Amino acid sequence: GENVEQHPSTLSVQEGDSAVIKCTYSDSASNYFPWYKQELGKRPQLIIDIRSNVGEKKDQRIAVTLNKTAKHFSLHITETQPEDSAVYFCAARPLSGGYQKVTFGIGTKLQVIP
Amino acid sequence: NAGVTQTPKFRVLKTGQSMTLLCAQDMNHEYMYWYRQDPGMGLRLIHYSVGEGTTAKGEVPDGYNVSRLKKQNFLLGLESAAPSQTSVYFCASSHNERASYGYTFGSGTRLTVV
């Protein structure tokens, strides 16, 4: 099955700096890569996603890049703000199988220091 | 529009007790899922359902049972709770098998088994 590795597990940045979280996946058939943000005590929420036919996608201060050859994708947050502090999960979905199977990474706890 | 609602939000069980977690969605989603979230392990799929009357095992199904008698409800049962089942449980739903718009998660249930 799919294996998604995520790093770092924790990340501290100064407010205004950029943060980068990286994930690798094992199944070359995966074609959909969402990112979720989970604030303390809250539910995970989708913040951005990318499909295998796209190399980069941006939404204001967040962007995701995908390298299918190397099987890795990354989340980039620019001009970080305290409200960006949360746990971020990457995920990958393989094409194989008749039903959806999303494999999540273990999460990255991002702390933005004011 | 409530989205995905989970009940209860918190529960403490004694070893060997049973309980049912309820997940209700009002988005007419076909697919529903139960995950558990443990520190350092991310989100792991327990069971899922691809439609009313159907259920299937996920990555960590042992010790849990599920039912999907109505399209809007997905129940997770613990017949004989064990301390290893202490976790935060999240229900999620998606429109279709490709979850083009990502999952919608419930707010979570924090379960402690003593």
PDB file of C-alpha atoms in Angstrom:
ATOM      1  CA  GLY A   1       0.000   0.000   0.000  1.00  0.00           C
ATOM      2  CA  GLU A   2       0.822   3.659  -0.034  1.00  0.00           C
ATOM      3  CA  ASN A   3       3.333   5.034   2.466  1.00  0.00           C
ATOM      4  CA  VAL A   4       3.529   8.757   3.124  1.00  0.00           C
ATOM      5  CA  GLU A   5       6.457  10.188   5.049  1.00  0.00           C
ATOM      6  CA  GLN A   6       6.306  13.734   6.363  1.00  0.00           C
ATOM      7  CA  HIS A   7       9.008  15.914   7.868  1.00  0.00           C
ATOM      8  CA  PRO A   8       9.857  17.709   9.948  1.00  0.00           C
ATOM      9  CA  SER A   9       7.614  16.595  12.782  1.00  0.00           C
ATOM     10  CA  THR A  10       7.969  19.981  14.466  1.00  0.00           C
ATOM     11  CA  LEU A  11       8.904  23.350  13.018  1.00  0.00           C
ATOM     12  CA  SER A  12       9.377  26.711  14.697  1.00  0.00           C
ATOM     13  CA  VAL A  13       9.700  29.907  12.682  1.00  0.00           C
ATOM     14  CA  GLN A  14       9.703  33.595  13.452  1.00  0.00           C
ATOM     15  CA  GLU A  15       6.675  35.556  12.396  1.00  0.00           C
ATOM     16  CA  GLY A  16       7.169  36.787   8.845  1.00  0.00           C
ATOM     17  CA  ASP A  17       9.540  33.993   7.867  1.00  0.00           C
ATOM     18  CA  SER A  18       8.674  31.171   5.483  1.00  0.00           C
ATOM     19  CA  ALA A  19       7.892  27.588   6.460  1.00  0.00           C
ATOM     20  CA  VAL A  20       8.324  24.504   4.312  1.00  0.00           C
ATOM     21  CA  ILE A  21       6.935  21.043   5.047  1.00  0.00           C
ATOM     22  CA  LYS A  22       7.927  18.099   2.868  1.00  0.00           C
ATOM     23  CA  CYS A  23       6.262  14.774   2.115  1.00  0.00           C
ATOM     24  CA  THR A  24       7.285  11.771   0.097  1.00  0.00           C
ATOM     25  CA  TYR A  25       5.065   8.999  -1.146  1.00  0.00           C
ATOM     26  CA  SER A  26       5.708   5.492  -2.375  1.00  0.00           C
ATOM     27  CA  ASP A  27       2.918   4.635  -4.818  1.00  0.00           C
ATOM     28  CA  SER A  28       3.669   6.065  -8.244  1.00  0.00           C
ATOM     29  CA  ALA A  29      -0.034   5.733  -9.090  1.00  0.00           C
ATOM     30  CA  SER A  30      -1.023   8.413  -6.565  1.00  0.00           C
ATOM     31  CA  ASN A  31      -2.524  11.410  -8.301  1.00  0.00           C
ATOM     32  CA  TYR A  32      -4.133  13.611  -5.649  1.00  0.00           C
ATOM     33  CA  PHE A  33      -2.270  15.282  -2.793  1.00  0.00           C
ATOM     34  CA  PRO A  34      -4.241  17.335  -0.252  1.00  0.00           C
ATOM     35  CA  TRP A  35      -2.944  19.276   2.728  1.00  0.00           C
ATOM     36  CA  TYR A  36      -4.916  19.671   5.940  1.00  0.00           C
ATOM     37  CA  LYS A  37      -4.510  22.152   8.763  1.00  0.00           C
ATOM     38  CA  GLN A  38      -5.568  21.208  12.268  1.00  0.00           C
ATOM     39  CA  GLU A  39      -5.618  23.915  14.904  1.00  0.00           C
ATOM     40  CA  LEU A  40      -5.379  22.887  18.529  1.00  0.00           C
ATOM     41  CA  GLY A  41      -8.508  21.026  19.570  1.00  0.00           C
ATOM     42  CA  LYS A  42     -10.157  21.543  16.197  1.00  0.00           C
ATOM     43  CA  ARG A  43     -10.943  19.342  13.225  1.00  0.00           C
ATOM     44  CA  PRO A  44      -8.604  18.970  10.236  1.00  0.00           C
ATOM     45  CA  GLN A  45      -9.535  21.265   7.385  1.00  0.00           C
ATOM     46  CA  LEU A  46      -8.445  21.142   3.775  1.00  0.00           C
ATOM     47  CA  ILE A  47      -6.291  24.142   2.916  1.00  0.00           C
ATOM     48  CA  ILE A  48      -4.907  23.283  -0.500  1.00  0.00           C
ATOM     49  CA  ASP A  49      -4.537  20.332  -2.815  1.00  0.00           C
ATOM     50  CA  ILE A  50      -2.705  19.453  -6.001  1.00  0.00           C
ATOM     51  CA  ARG A  51      -3.216  16.903  -8.728  1.00  0.00           C
ATOM     52  CA  SER A  52      -0.548  14.981 -10.563  1.00  0.00           C
ATOM     53  CA  ASN A  53      -0.967  16.933 -13.795  1.00  0.00           C
ATOM     54  CA  VAL A  54       0.074  20.166 -12.060  1.00  0.00           C
ATOM     55  CA  GLY A  55       3.524  21.066 -10.741  1.00  0.00           C
ATOM     56  CA  GLU A  56       2.603  23.961  -8.492  1.00  0.00           C
ATOM     57  CA  LYS A  57      -0.465  25.582  -7.040  1.00  0.00           C
ATOM     58  CA  LYS A  58      -0.764  28.795  -5.038  1.00  0.00           C
ATOM     59  CA  ASP A  59      -3.428  30.287  -2.835  1.00  0.00           C
ATOM     60  CA  GLN A  60      -2.421  33.593  -1.295  1.00  0.00           C
ATOM     61  CA  ARG A  61       0.367  32.846   1.196  1.00  0.00           C
ATOM     62  CA  ILE A  62       0.348  29.083   0.755  1.00  0.00           C
ATOM     63  CA  ALA A  63       1.639  27.041  -2.139  1.00  0.00           C
ATOM     64  CA  VAL A  64       2.167  23.391  -2.883  1.00  0.00           C
ATOM     65  CA  THR A  65       4.727  21.923  -5.274  1.00  0.00           C
ATOM     66  CA  LEU A  66       4.790  18.415  -6.678  1.00  0.00           C
ATOM     67  CA  ASN A  67       7.668  16.459  -8.176  1.00  0.00           C
ATOM     68  CA  LYS A  68       6.203  13.251  -9.576  1.00  0.00           C
ATOM     69  CA  THR A  69       9.544  11.900 -10.702  1.00  0.00           C
ATOM     70  CA  ALA A  70      10.995  12.130  -7.222  1.00  0.00           C
ATOM     71  CA  LYS A  71       7.637  11.335  -5.583  1.00  0.00           C
ATOM     72  CA  HIS A  72       7.623  14.239  -3.224  1.00  0.00           C
ATOM     73  CA  PHE A  73       5.465  17.273  -2.604  1.00  0.00           C
ATOM     74  CA  SER A  74       5.859  20.249  -0.331  1.00  0.00           C
ATOM     75  CA  LEU A  75       3.797  22.900   1.404  1.00  0.00           C
ATOM     76  CA  HIS A  76       5.191  26.422   1.465  1.00  0.00           C
ATOM     77  CA  ILE A  77       3.826  29.116   3.742  1.00  0.00           C
ATOM     78  CA  THR A  78       5.200  32.616   3.233  1.00  0.00           C
ATOM     79  CA  GLU A  79       5.013  35.592   5.572  1.00  0.00           C
ATOM     80  CA  THR A  80       3.946  33.353   8.439  1.00  0.00           C
ATOM     81  CA  GLN A  81       1.560  34.700  11.050  1.00  0.00           C
ATOM     82  CA  PRO A  82       0.724  33.436  14.556  1.00  0.00           C
ATOM     83  CA  GLU A  83      -2.589  32.077  13.281  1.00  0.00           C
ATOM     84  CA  ASP A  84      -0.634  29.723  11.028  1.00  0.00           C
ATOM     85  CA  SER A  85       0.393  27.811  14.157  1.00  0.00           C
ATOM     86  CA  ALA A  86      -1.207  24.378  13.820  1.00  0.00           C
ATOM     87  CA  VAL A  87      -0.532  20.788  12.846  1.00  0.00           C
ATOM     88  CA  TYR A  88      -0.328  20.254   9.098  1.00  0.00           C
ATOM     89  CA  PHE A  89      -1.004  16.896   7.465  1.00  0.00           C
ATOM     90  CA  CYS A  90      -0.125  15.867   3.956  1.00  0.00           C
ATOM     91  CA  ALA A  91      -1.883  13.004   2.213  1.00  0.00           C
ATOM     92  CA  ALA A  92      -1.773  10.993  -0.989  1.00  0.00           C
ATOM     93  CA  ARG A  93      -4.412   9.079  -2.862  1.00  0.00           C
ATOM     94  CA  PRO A  94      -3.613   6.224  -5.218  1.00  0.00           C
ATOM     95  CA  LEU A  95      -5.439   5.572  -8.440  1.00  0.00           C
ATOM     96  CA  SER A  96      -5.691   1.835  -7.834  1.00  0.00           C
ATOM     97  CA  GLY A  97      -8.729   0.313  -6.232  1.00  0.00           C
ATOM     98  CA  GLY A  98     -12.381   1.063  -6.685  1.00  0.00           C
ATOM     99  CA  TYR A  99     -12.712   3.086  -3.515  1.00  0.00           C
ATOM    100  CA  GLN A 100     -11.004   6.080  -2.161  1.00  0.00           C
ATOM    101  CA  LYS A 101      -8.008   5.405   0.005  1.00  0.00           C
ATOM    102  CA  VAL A 102      -6.201   8.401   1.372  1.00  0.00           C
ATOM    103  CA  THR A 103      -2.982   7.862   3.307  1.00  0.00           C
ATOM    104  CA  PHE A 104      -1.982  10.629   5.697  1.00  0.00           C
ATOM    105  CA  GLY A 105       1.432  11.690   6.882  1.00  0.00           C
ATOM    106  CA  ILE A 106       2.075  11.838  10.621  1.00  0.00           C
ATOM    107  CA  GLY A 107       1.736  15.600  10.754  1.00  0.00           C
ATOM    108  CA  THR A 108       4.006  18.617  11.309  1.00  0.00           C
ATOM    109  CA  LYS A 109       3.457  20.873  14.287  1.00  0.00           C
ATOM    110  CA  LEU A 110       4.202  24.408  13.147  1.00  0.00           C
ATOM    111  CA  GLN A 111       4.809  27.093  15.715  1.00  0.00           C
ATOM    112  CA  VAL A 112       5.027  30.698  14.578  1.00  0.00           C
ATOM    113  CA  ILE A 113       6.793  32.826  17.168  1.00  0.00           C
ATOM    114  CA  PRO A 114       5.562  36.431  17.335  1.00  0.00           C
TER     115      PRO A 114
ATOM    116  CA  ASN B   1     -25.880  23.498   7.289  1.00  0.00           C
ATOM    117  CA  ALA B   2     -24.097  21.638  10.083  1.00  0.00           C
ATOM    118  CA  GLY B   3     -21.700  19.612   7.868  1.00  0.00           C
ATOM    119  CA  VAL B   4     -20.411  16.638   9.842  1.00  0.00           C
ATOM    120  CA  THR B   5     -21.514  16.296  13.452  1.00  0.00           C
ATOM    121  CA  GLN B   6     -20.015  13.853  15.928  1.00  0.00           C
ATOM    122  CA  THR B   7     -21.386  12.866  19.293  1.00  0.00           C
ATOM    123  CA  PRO B   8     -20.257  12.693  22.005  1.00  0.00           C
ATOM    124  CA  LYS B   9     -17.304  15.085  22.135  1.00  0.00           C
ATOM    125  CA  PHE B  10     -15.710  13.487  25.178  1.00  0.00           C
ATOM    126  CA  ARG B  11     -16.112  10.158  26.890  1.00  0.00           C
ATOM    127  CA  VAL B  12     -14.360   8.149  29.577  1.00  0.00           C
ATOM    128  CA  LEU B  13     -14.896   4.395  29.563  1.00  0.00           C
ATOM    129  CA  LYS B  14     -13.792   1.629  31.837  1.00  0.00           C
ATOM    130  CA  THR B  15     -11.999  -1.315  30.286  1.00  0.00           C
ATOM    131  CA  GLY B  16     -14.543  -3.772  28.946  1.00  0.00           C
ATOM    132  CA  GLN B  17     -17.377  -1.275  28.569  1.00  0.00           C
ATOM    133  CA  SER B  18     -19.047  -0.677  25.242  1.00  0.00           C
ATOM    134  CA  MET B  19     -20.115   2.494  23.479  1.00  0.00           C
ATOM    135  CA  THR B  20     -21.221   3.863  20.132  1.00  0.00           C
ATOM    136  CA  LEU B  21     -19.965   7.007  18.465  1.00  0.00           C
ATOM    137  CA  LEU B  22     -22.380   8.704  16.121  1.00  0.00           C
ATOM    138  CA  CYS B  23     -21.467  10.592  12.974  1.00  0.00           C
ATOM    139  CA  ALA B  24     -24.118  12.489  11.053  1.00  0.00           C
ATOM    140  CA  GLN B  25     -23.682  14.468   7.831  1.00  0.00           C
ATOM    141  CA  ASP B  26     -26.193  16.641   6.050  1.00  0.00           C
ATOM    142  CA  MET B  27     -24.325  17.083   2.756  1.00  0.00           C
ATOM    143  CA  ASN B  28     -25.761  14.019   1.034  1.00  0.00           C
ATOM    144  CA  HIS B  29     -22.256  12.532   0.816  1.00  0.00           C
ATOM    145  CA  GLU B  30     -21.953   8.956  -0.321  1.00  0.00           C
ATOM    146  CA  TYR B  31     -18.659   8.145   1.400  1.00  0.00           C
ATOM    147  CA  MET B  32     -18.064   8.219   5.130  1.00  0.00           C
ATOM    148  CA  TYR B  33     -15.012   7.285   7.194  1.00  0.00           C
ATOM    149  CA  TRP B  34     -13.866   6.772  10.750  1.00  0.00           C
ATOM    150  CA  TYR B  35     -10.290   7.663  11.691  1.00  0.00           C
ATOM    151  CA  ARG B  36      -8.355   7.578  14.908  1.00  0.00           C
ATOM    152  CA  GLN B  37      -5.637  10.091  15.637  1.00  0.00           C
ATOM    153  CA  ASP B  38      -2.766   9.234  17.921  1.00  0.00           C
ATOM    154  CA  PRO B  39       0.359  11.271  18.689  1.00  0.00           C
ATOM    155  CA  GLY B  40       3.130  10.609  16.181  1.00  0.00           C
ATOM    156  CA  MET B  41       0.920   8.389  14.049  1.00  0.00           C
ATOM    157  CA  GLY B  42      -1.268  10.795  12.160  1.00  0.00           C
ATOM    158  CA  LEU B  43      -4.728   9.773  11.040  1.00  0.00           C
ATOM    159  CA  ARG B  44      -5.398   6.084  10.556  1.00  0.00           C
ATOM    160  CA  LEU B  45      -8.485   4.723   8.841  1.00  0.00           C
ATOM    161  CA  ILE B  46     -10.577   2.352  10.955  1.00  0.00           C
ATOM    162  CA  HIS B  47     -13.562   1.613   8.716  1.00  0.00           C
ATOM    163  CA  TYR B  48     -15.286   3.308   5.845  1.00  0.00           C
ATOM    164  CA  SER B  49     -18.515   3.161   3.887  1.00  0.00           C
ATOM    165  CA  VAL B  50     -19.175   3.819   0.234  1.00  0.00           C
ATOM    166  CA  GLY B  51     -22.917   4.092   0.595  1.00  0.00           C
ATOM    167  CA  GLU B  52     -25.961   3.239   2.655  1.00  0.00           C
ATOM    168  CA  GLY B  53     -25.833  -0.352   3.840  1.00  0.00           C
ATOM    169  CA  THR B  54     -22.139  -0.849   3.023  1.00  0.00           C
ATOM    170  CA  THR B  55     -19.069  -0.945   5.230  1.00  0.00           C
ATOM    171  CA  ALA B  56     -15.446  -1.943   4.737  1.00  0.00           C
ATOM    172  CA  LYS B  57     -12.327  -2.343   6.852  1.00  0.00           C
ATOM    173  CA  GLY B  58      -9.590   0.207   6.875  1.00  0.00           C
ATOM    174  CA  GLU B  59      -6.058   0.073   8.192  1.00  0.00           C
ATOM    175  CA  VAL B  60      -6.843  -0.556  11.897  1.00  0.00           C
ATOM    176  CA  PRO B  61     -10.296  -2.202  12.161  1.00  0.00           C
ATOM    177  CA  ASP B  62      -9.703  -4.625  15.046  1.00  0.00           C
ATOM    178  CA  GLY B  63     -11.860  -3.982  18.098  1.00  0.00           C
ATOM    179  CA  TYR B  64     -14.328  -1.789  16.204  1.00  0.00           C
ATOM    180  CA  ASN B  65     -17.561  -2.349  14.336  1.00  0.00           C
ATOM    181  CA  VAL B  66     -19.537   0.027  12.154  1.00  0.00           C
ATOM    182  CA  SER B  67     -22.951   0.378  10.615  1.00  0.00           C
ATOM    183  CA  ARG B  68     -24.435   2.597   7.922  1.00  0.00           C
ATOM    184  CA  LEU B  69     -28.162   1.967   8.066  1.00  0.00           C
ATOM    185  CA  LYS B  70     -28.988   5.455   6.824  1.00  0.00           C
ATOM    186  CA  LYS B  71     -27.007   7.438   4.283  1.00  0.00           C
ATOM    187  CA  GLN B  72     -26.526  10.349   6.644  1.00  0.00           C
ATOM    188  CA  ASN B  73     -25.320   8.348   9.652  1.00  0.00           C
ATOM    189  CA  PHE B  74     -22.205   6.290  10.263  1.00  0.00           C
ATOM    190  CA  LEU B  75     -21.872   4.612  13.656  1.00  0.00           C
ATOM    191  CA  LEU B  76     -18.656   3.360  15.232  1.00  0.00           C
ATOM    192  CA  GLY B  77     -18.985   0.785  17.988  1.00  0.00           C
ATOM    193  CA  LEU B  78     -16.555  -0.451  20.588  1.00  0.00           C
ATOM    194  CA  GLU B  79     -17.844  -3.731  22.013  1.00  0.00           C
ATOM    195  CA  SER B  80     -15.261  -4.165  24.767  1.00  0.00           C
ATOM    196  CA  ALA B  81     -13.102  -1.081  25.203  1.00  0.00           C
ATOM    197  CA  ALA B  82      -9.383  -1.431  25.841  1.00  0.00           C
ATOM    198  CA  PRO B  83      -6.843   1.183  26.980  1.00  0.00           C
ATOM    199  CA  SER B  84      -5.213   0.912  23.538  1.00  0.00           C
ATOM    200  CA  GLN B  85      -8.365   2.476  22.122  1.00  0.00           C
ATOM    201  CA  THR B  86      -7.733   5.705  23.977  1.00  0.00           C
ATOM    202  CA  SER B  87      -7.557   8.169  21.108  1.00  0.00           C
ATOM    203  CA  VAL B  88      -9.235  11.023  19.318  1.00  0.00           C
ATOM    204  CA  TYR B  89     -11.741   9.754  16.780  1.00  0.00           C
ATOM    205  CA  PHE B  90     -12.681  11.691  13.684  1.00  0.00           C
ATOM    206  CA  CYS B  91     -15.467  11.011  11.299  1.00  0.00           C
ATOM    207  CA  ALA B  92     -15.230  12.329   7.749  1.00  0.00           C
ATOM    208  CA  SER B  93     -17.320  12.317   4.627  1.00  0.00           C
ATOM    209  CA  SER B  94     -16.751  12.944   0.950  1.00  0.00           C
ATOM    210  CA  HIS B  95     -18.906  13.400  -2.070  1.00  0.00           C
ATOM    211  CA  ASN B  96     -17.446  10.613  -4.125  1.00  0.00           C
ATOM    212  CA  GLU B  97     -14.635   8.137  -4.256  1.00  0.00           C
ATOM    213  CA  ARG B  98     -12.217  10.681  -5.593  1.00  0.00           C
ATOM    214  CA  ALA B  99     -13.094  13.264  -2.933  1.00  0.00           C
ATOM    215  CA  SER B 100     -12.413  15.999  -5.444  1.00  0.00           C
ATOM    216  CA  TYR B 101     -13.117  18.578  -2.831  1.00  0.00           C
ATOM    217  CA  GLY B 102     -11.375  16.800  -0.005  1.00  0.00           C
ATOM    218  CA  TYR B 103     -12.824  15.404   3.141  1.00  0.00           C
ATOM    219  CA  THR B 104     -15.120  17.197   5.531  1.00  0.00           C
ATOM    220  CA  PHE B 105     -14.209  16.202   9.056  1.00  0.00           C
ATOM    221  CA  GLY B 106     -16.294  16.186  12.190  1.00  0.00           C
ATOM    222  CA  SER B 107     -15.075  17.958  15.311  1.00  0.00           C
ATOM    223  CA  GLY B 108     -13.751  14.783  16.918  1.00  0.00           C
ATOM    224  CA  THR B 109     -14.454  12.616  19.951  1.00  0.00           C
ATOM    225  CA  ARG B 110     -11.828  12.323  22.646  1.00  0.00           C
ATOM    226  CA  LEU B 111     -12.129   8.870  24.189  1.00  0.00           C
ATOM    227  CA  THR B 112     -10.230   7.750  27.255  1.00  0.00           C
ATOM    228  CA  VAL B 113     -10.331   4.115  28.349  1.00  0.00           C
ATOM    229  CA  VAL B 114      -9.169   3.515  31.919  1.00  0.00           C
TER     230      VAL B 114
END
